[in-house]
């Protein structure tokens, strides 16, 4: 049986415990053979000095790109793979649903078979201090979004792109994901169509 697990941890050997802001992971790419992972996060403030300090934090290998966006900042950076929560979850091949950083803590939400939960949580305890562990039944959504559709939609939502007036530009978000403006819009419209169609079909 599949379960949705939400784990809150304080990871002392990671940049997440050393920064004063809240952030949400937009996309995460793991390269175990190269010993690093690439993260794109949305920070809930626009302060170049804070982002600069983040680049000096333990575990951060390189800040690739910083894109200020009114009251938020998009940051594209490389982080060490070994000892990271993301690396552990990748090794266990979980379905990652969400990751946030709040008050120096990491909040990870993922889906795994029930029998794997204890082993994964124990593995996480080896590299961090685990706080709350919440376990719920997992009910798959009727909407299937591709990985890129999900990344585009998350980025659009958290960058204020879907607000009126828009708080970010199409070309800037597309560049952050390494795709063209046309491709960005294609994936965004496709994701929106899937969600709207599901909503109307269910009559909710």
mmCIF file of C-alpha atoms in Angstrom:
data_model
loop_
_atom_site.group_PDB
_atom_site.id
_atom_site.type_symbol
_atom_site.label_atom_id
_atom_site.label_comp_id
_atom_site.label_asym_id
_atom_site.label_seq_id
_atom_site.Cartn_x
_atom_site.Cartn_y
_atom_site.Cartn_z
ATOM 1 C CA UNK A 1 0.000 0.000 0.000
ATOM 2 C CA UNK A 2 1.311 3.428 -0.926
ATOM 3 C CA UNK A 3 1.557 6.124 1.733
ATOM 4 C CA UNK A 4 2.132 9.861 1.568
ATOM 5 C CA UNK A 5 4.843 10.782 4.053
ATOM 6 C CA UNK A 6 5.714 14.280 5.272
ATOM 7 C CA UNK A 7 8.968 14.542 7.218
ATOM 8 C CA UNK A 8 10.177 17.703 8.966
ATOM 9 C CA UNK A 9 13.908 17.780 9.681
ATOM 10 C CA UNK A 10 16.630 20.116 10.859
ATOM 11 C CA UNK A 11 19.724 19.443 8.798
ATOM 12 C CA UNK A 12 22.667 21.069 10.566
ATOM 13 C CA UNK A 13 25.175 20.157 7.854
ATOM 14 C CA UNK A 14 23.115 21.823 5.133
ATOM 15 C CA UNK A 15 22.506 25.380 3.936
ATOM 16 C CA UNK A 16 18.831 25.055 4.867
ATOM 17 C CA UNK A 17 19.634 25.434 8.577
ATOM 18 C CA UNK A 18 21.751 28.543 7.968
ATOM 19 C CA UNK A 19 19.394 30.857 6.084
ATOM 20 C CA UNK A 20 16.698 33.247 7.435
ATOM 21 C CA UNK A 21 14.183 32.881 4.616
ATOM 22 C CA UNK A 22 11.378 30.590 3.507
ATOM 23 C CA UNK A 23 11.775 28.815 0.193
ATOM 24 C CA UNK A 24 10.088 26.260 -2.025
ATOM 25 C CA UNK A 25 11.803 23.865 -4.386
ATOM 26 C CA UNK A 26 10.595 24.340 -7.950
ATOM 27 C CA UNK A 27 12.728 21.653 -9.560
ATOM 28 C CA UNK A 28 15.351 19.176 -8.450
ATOM 29 C CA UNK A 29 17.783 17.244 -10.633
ATOM 30 C CA UNK A 30 20.080 14.640 -9.111
ATOM 31 C CA UNK A 31 23.484 13.651 -10.521
ATOM 32 C CA UNK A 32 24.913 11.009 -8.147
ATOM 33 C CA UNK A 33 27.769 10.131 -10.523
ATOM 34 C CA UNK A 34 28.895 13.767 -10.423
ATOM 35 C CA UNK A 35 28.327 13.981 -6.661
ATOM 36 C CA UNK A 36 25.936 16.933 -6.786
ATOM 37 C CA UNK A 37 22.309 17.869 -7.279
ATOM 38 C CA UNK A 38 20.871 20.914 -8.999
ATOM 39 C CA UNK A 39 18.078 22.831 -7.289
ATOM 40 C CA UNK A 40 15.910 25.700 -8.408
ATOM 41 C CA UNK A 41 14.168 27.356 -5.490
ATOM 42 C CA UNK A 42 11.851 30.311 -4.953
ATOM 43 C CA UNK A 43 12.865 32.432 -1.950
ATOM 44 C CA UNK A 44 10.234 34.554 -0.186
ATOM 45 C CA UNK A 45 12.301 37.744 -0.213
ATOM 46 C CA UNK A 46 14.345 39.920 -2.545
ATOM 47 C CA UNK A 47 17.663 40.599 -0.835
ATOM 48 C CA UNK A 48 20.902 40.139 -2.842
ATOM 49 C CA UNK A 49 23.000 40.087 0.328
ATOM 50 C CA UNK A 50 21.069 37.146 1.766
ATOM 51 C CA UNK A 51 21.421 35.174 -1.450
ATOM 52 C CA UNK A 52 25.130 36.004 -1.526
ATOM 53 C CA UNK A 53 25.512 34.622 1.989
ATOM 54 C CA UNK A 54 23.656 31.487 0.940
ATOM 55 C CA UNK A 55 26.408 30.835 -1.588
ATOM 56 C CA UNK A 56 28.880 30.607 1.303
ATOM 57 C CA UNK A 57 26.827 28.076 3.256
ATOM 58 C CA UNK A 58 28.016 24.538 3.813
ATOM 59 C CA UNK A 59 26.868 22.191 1.089
ATOM 60 C CA UNK A 60 26.348 24.827 -1.605
ATOM 61 C CA UNK A 61 28.863 24.169 -4.376
ATOM 62 C CA UNK A 62 27.919 26.899 -6.820
ATOM 63 C CA UNK A 63 25.159 29.447 -7.404
ATOM 64 C CA UNK A 64 24.423 29.307 -11.134
ATOM 65 C CA UNK A 65 21.824 32.014 -11.448
ATOM 66 C CA UNK A 66 19.907 34.531 -9.336
ATOM 67 C CA UNK A 67 16.750 36.178 -10.663
ATOM 68 C CA UNK A 68 15.157 38.850 -8.414
ATOM 69 C CA UNK A 69 11.420 39.118 -8.939
ATOM 70 C CA UNK A 70 9.781 41.906 -6.925
ATOM 71 C CA UNK A 71 9.385 40.450 -3.425
ATOM 72 C CA UNK A 72 10.836 37.034 -4.318
ATOM 73 C CA UNK A 73 14.022 35.577 -5.777
ATOM 74 C CA UNK A 74 14.609 32.565 -7.995
ATOM 75 C CA UNK A 75 17.898 30.803 -7.280
ATOM 76 C CA UNK A 76 19.492 28.080 -9.408
ATOM 77 C CA UNK A 77 22.371 26.342 -7.613
ATOM 78 C CA UNK A 78 24.382 23.158 -7.138
ATOM 79 C CA UNK A 79 24.399 21.322 -3.824
ATOM 80 C CA UNK A 80 26.469 18.366 -2.603
ATOM 81 C CA UNK A 81 24.811 14.996 -3.111
ATOM 82 C CA UNK A 82 26.375 13.032 -0.266
ATOM 83 C CA UNK A 83 24.548 13.515 3.012
ATOM 84 C CA UNK A 84 21.616 15.353 1.420
ATOM 85 C CA UNK A 85 17.992 14.426 2.091
ATOM 86 C CA UNK A 86 17.309 14.669 -1.640
ATOM 87 C CA UNK A 87 20.066 12.138 -2.278
ATOM 88 C CA UNK A 88 18.588 9.686 0.210
ATOM 89 C CA UNK A 89 15.111 9.985 -1.288
ATOM 90 C CA UNK A 90 16.549 9.587 -4.785
ATOM 91 C CA UNK A 91 18.374 6.413 -3.747
ATOM 92 C CA UNK A 92 15.097 4.962 -2.467
ATOM 93 C CA UNK A 93 13.302 5.967 -5.688
ATOM 94 C CA UNK A 94 10.452 7.718 -3.901
ATOM 95 C CA UNK A 95 7.833 9.810 -5.678
ATOM 96 C CA UNK A 96 8.735 13.304 -4.504
ATOM 97 C CA UNK A 97 5.721 15.600 -4.148
ATOM 98 C CA UNK A 98 7.017 18.691 -2.380
ATOM 99 C CA UNK A 99 9.905 20.323 -0.540
ATOM 100 C CA UNK A 100 9.886 23.534 1.501
ATOM 101 C CA UNK A 101 12.321 25.303 3.807
ATOM 102 C CA UNK A 102 10.802 27.092 6.811
ATOM 103 C CA UNK A 103 12.535 28.525 9.878
ATOM 104 C CA UNK A 104 15.701 26.558 9.213
ATOM 105 C CA UNK A 105 13.836 23.282 8.718
ATOM 106 C CA UNK A 106 13.295 21.128 5.649
ATOM 107 C CA UNK A 107 9.834 19.727 4.973
ATOM 108 C CA UNK A 108 9.760 16.826 2.527
ATOM 109 C CA UNK A 109 6.605 15.173 1.194
ATOM 110 C CA UNK A 110 6.904 11.961 -0.800
ATOM 111 C CA UNK A 111 5.117 8.722 -1.661
ATOM 112 C CA UNK A 112 6.506 5.261 -0.841
ATOM 113 C CA UNK A 113 5.283 1.735 -0.065
ATOM 114 C CA UNK A 114 4.241 1.442 3.592
ATOM 115 C CA UNK A 115 6.926 -1.147 4.361
ATOM 116 C CA UNK A 116 9.712 1.234 3.260
ATOM 117 C CA UNK A 117 8.810 4.125 5.569
ATOM 118 C CA UNK A 118 10.730 3.029 8.671
ATOM 119 C CA UNK A 119 13.915 2.318 6.710
ATOM 120 C CA UNK A 120 13.816 5.656 4.879
ATOM 121 C CA UNK A 121 13.110 7.669 8.029
ATOM 122 C CA UNK A 122 15.966 5.912 9.845
ATOM 123 C CA UNK A 123 18.277 6.746 6.952
ATOM 124 C CA UNK A 124 17.238 10.405 7.161
ATOM 125 C CA UNK A 125 17.911 10.325 10.921
ATOM 126 C CA UNK A 126 21.515 9.399 10.159
ATOM 127 C CA UNK A 127 22.145 12.819 8.578
ATOM 128 C CA UNK A 128 19.653 15.104 10.328
ATOM 129 C CA UNK A 129 17.416 15.625 13.336
ATOM 130 C CA UNK A 130 13.943 14.367 12.483
ATOM 131 C CA UNK A 131 10.994 16.173 14.015
ATOM 132 C CA UNK A 132 7.456 15.397 12.909
ATOM 133 C CA UNK A 133 6.676 12.439 10.653
ATOM 134 C CA UNK A 134 3.170 12.479 9.217
ATOM 135 C CA UNK A 135 1.797 9.485 7.314
ATOM 136 C CA UNK A 136 -1.416 9.502 5.270
ATOM 137 C CA UNK A 137 -3.048 7.241 2.724
ATOM 138 C CA UNK A 138 -2.034 8.260 -0.774
ATOM 139 C CA UNK A 139 -4.836 8.967 -3.217
ATOM 140 C CA UNK A 140 -3.451 9.599 -6.703
ATOM 141 C CA UNK A 141 -4.802 12.602 -8.541
ATOM 142 C CA UNK A 142 -6.844 12.039 -11.670
ATOM 143 C CA UNK A 143 -4.682 14.668 -13.339
ATOM 144 C CA UNK A 144 -1.399 13.386 -14.705
ATOM 145 C CA UNK A 145 1.169 16.111 -15.316
ATOM 146 C CA UNK A 146 4.513 15.401 -16.930
ATOM 147 C CA UNK A 147 7.628 16.381 -15.002
ATOM 148 C CA UNK A 148 8.112 19.492 -17.137
ATOM 149 C CA UNK A 149 4.437 20.497 -16.892
ATOM 150 C CA UNK A 150 4.682 20.304 -13.103
ATOM 151 C CA UNK A 151 7.912 22.337 -13.029
ATOM 152 C CA UNK A 152 6.466 25.016 -15.314
ATOM 153 C CA UNK A 153 3.217 25.242 -13.347
ATOM 154 C CA UNK A 154 4.991 25.451 -9.973
ATOM 155 C CA UNK A 155 7.357 28.119 -11.244
ATOM 156 C CA UNK A 156 4.508 30.131 -12.759
ATOM 157 C CA UNK A 157 2.483 29.903 -9.548
ATOM 158 C CA UNK A 158 5.228 30.826 -7.090
ATOM 159 C CA UNK A 159 6.813 33.544 -9.228
ATOM 160 C CA UNK A 160 3.569 35.494 -9.492
ATOM 161 C CA UNK A 161 3.291 34.781 -13.210
ATOM 162 C CA UNK A 162 -0.358 33.795 -12.798
ATOM 163 C CA UNK A 163 -1.182 36.969 -10.848
ATOM 164 C CA UNK A 164 -2.785 40.028 -12.410
ATOM 165 C CA UNK A 165 -0.807 41.963 -13.314
ATOM 166 C CA UNK A 166 1.980 39.455 -13.870
ATOM 167 C CA UNK A 167 4.932 39.693 -11.495
ATOM 168 C CA UNK A 168 7.386 37.858 -13.756
ATOM 169 C CA UNK A 169 8.194 37.555 -17.449
ATOM 170 C CA UNK A 170 7.761 34.492 -19.622
ATOM 171 C CA UNK A 171 11.259 34.686 -21.078
ATOM 172 C CA UNK A 172 12.851 34.900 -17.616
ATOM 173 C CA UNK A 173 11.060 31.806 -16.317
ATOM 174 C CA UNK A 174 11.755 29.880 -19.518
ATOM 175 C CA UNK A 175 15.440 30.756 -19.258
ATOM 176 C CA UNK A 176 15.557 29.529 -15.671
ATOM 177 C CA UNK A 177 14.304 26.113 -16.791
ATOM 178 C CA UNK A 178 16.578 26.066 -19.833
ATOM 179 C CA UNK A 179 13.747 26.014 -22.373
ATOM 180 C CA UNK A 180 12.387 28.417 -24.975
ATOM 181 C CA UNK A 181 9.551 30.862 -24.352
ATOM 182 C CA UNK A 182 7.330 28.921 -26.756
ATOM 183 C CA UNK A 183 8.062 25.627 -24.996
ATOM 184 C CA UNK A 184 7.353 27.178 -21.595
ATOM 185 C CA UNK A 185 3.962 28.455 -22.764
ATOM 186 C CA UNK A 186 3.131 25.115 -24.380
ATOM 187 C CA UNK A 187 3.704 23.168 -21.156
ATOM 188 C CA UNK A 188 1.885 25.781 -19.073
ATOM 189 C CA UNK A 189 -1.208 25.780 -21.285
ATOM 190 C CA UNK A 190 -1.234 21.977 -21.447
ATOM 191 C CA UNK A 191 -1.068 21.704 -17.651
ATOM 192 C CA UNK A 192 -3.806 24.305 -17.206
ATOM 193 C CA UNK A 193 -6.031 22.506 -19.712
ATOM 194 C CA UNK A 194 -5.623 19.170 -17.909
ATOM 195 C CA UNK A 195 -6.491 20.669 -14.521
ATOM 196 C CA UNK A 196 -9.463 22.676 -15.794
ATOM 197 C CA UNK A 197 -10.828 19.678 -17.726
ATOM 198 C CA UNK A 198 -10.609 17.458 -14.638
ATOM 199 C CA UNK A 199 -12.325 20.088 -12.495
ATOM 200 C CA UNK A 200 -15.202 20.576 -14.951
ATOM 201 C CA UNK A 201 -15.622 16.844 -15.620
ATOM 202 C CA UNK A 202 -15.933 16.029 -11.906
ATOM 203 C CA UNK A 203 -18.389 18.880 -11.375
ATOM 204 C CA UNK A 204 -16.602 20.038 -8.215
#
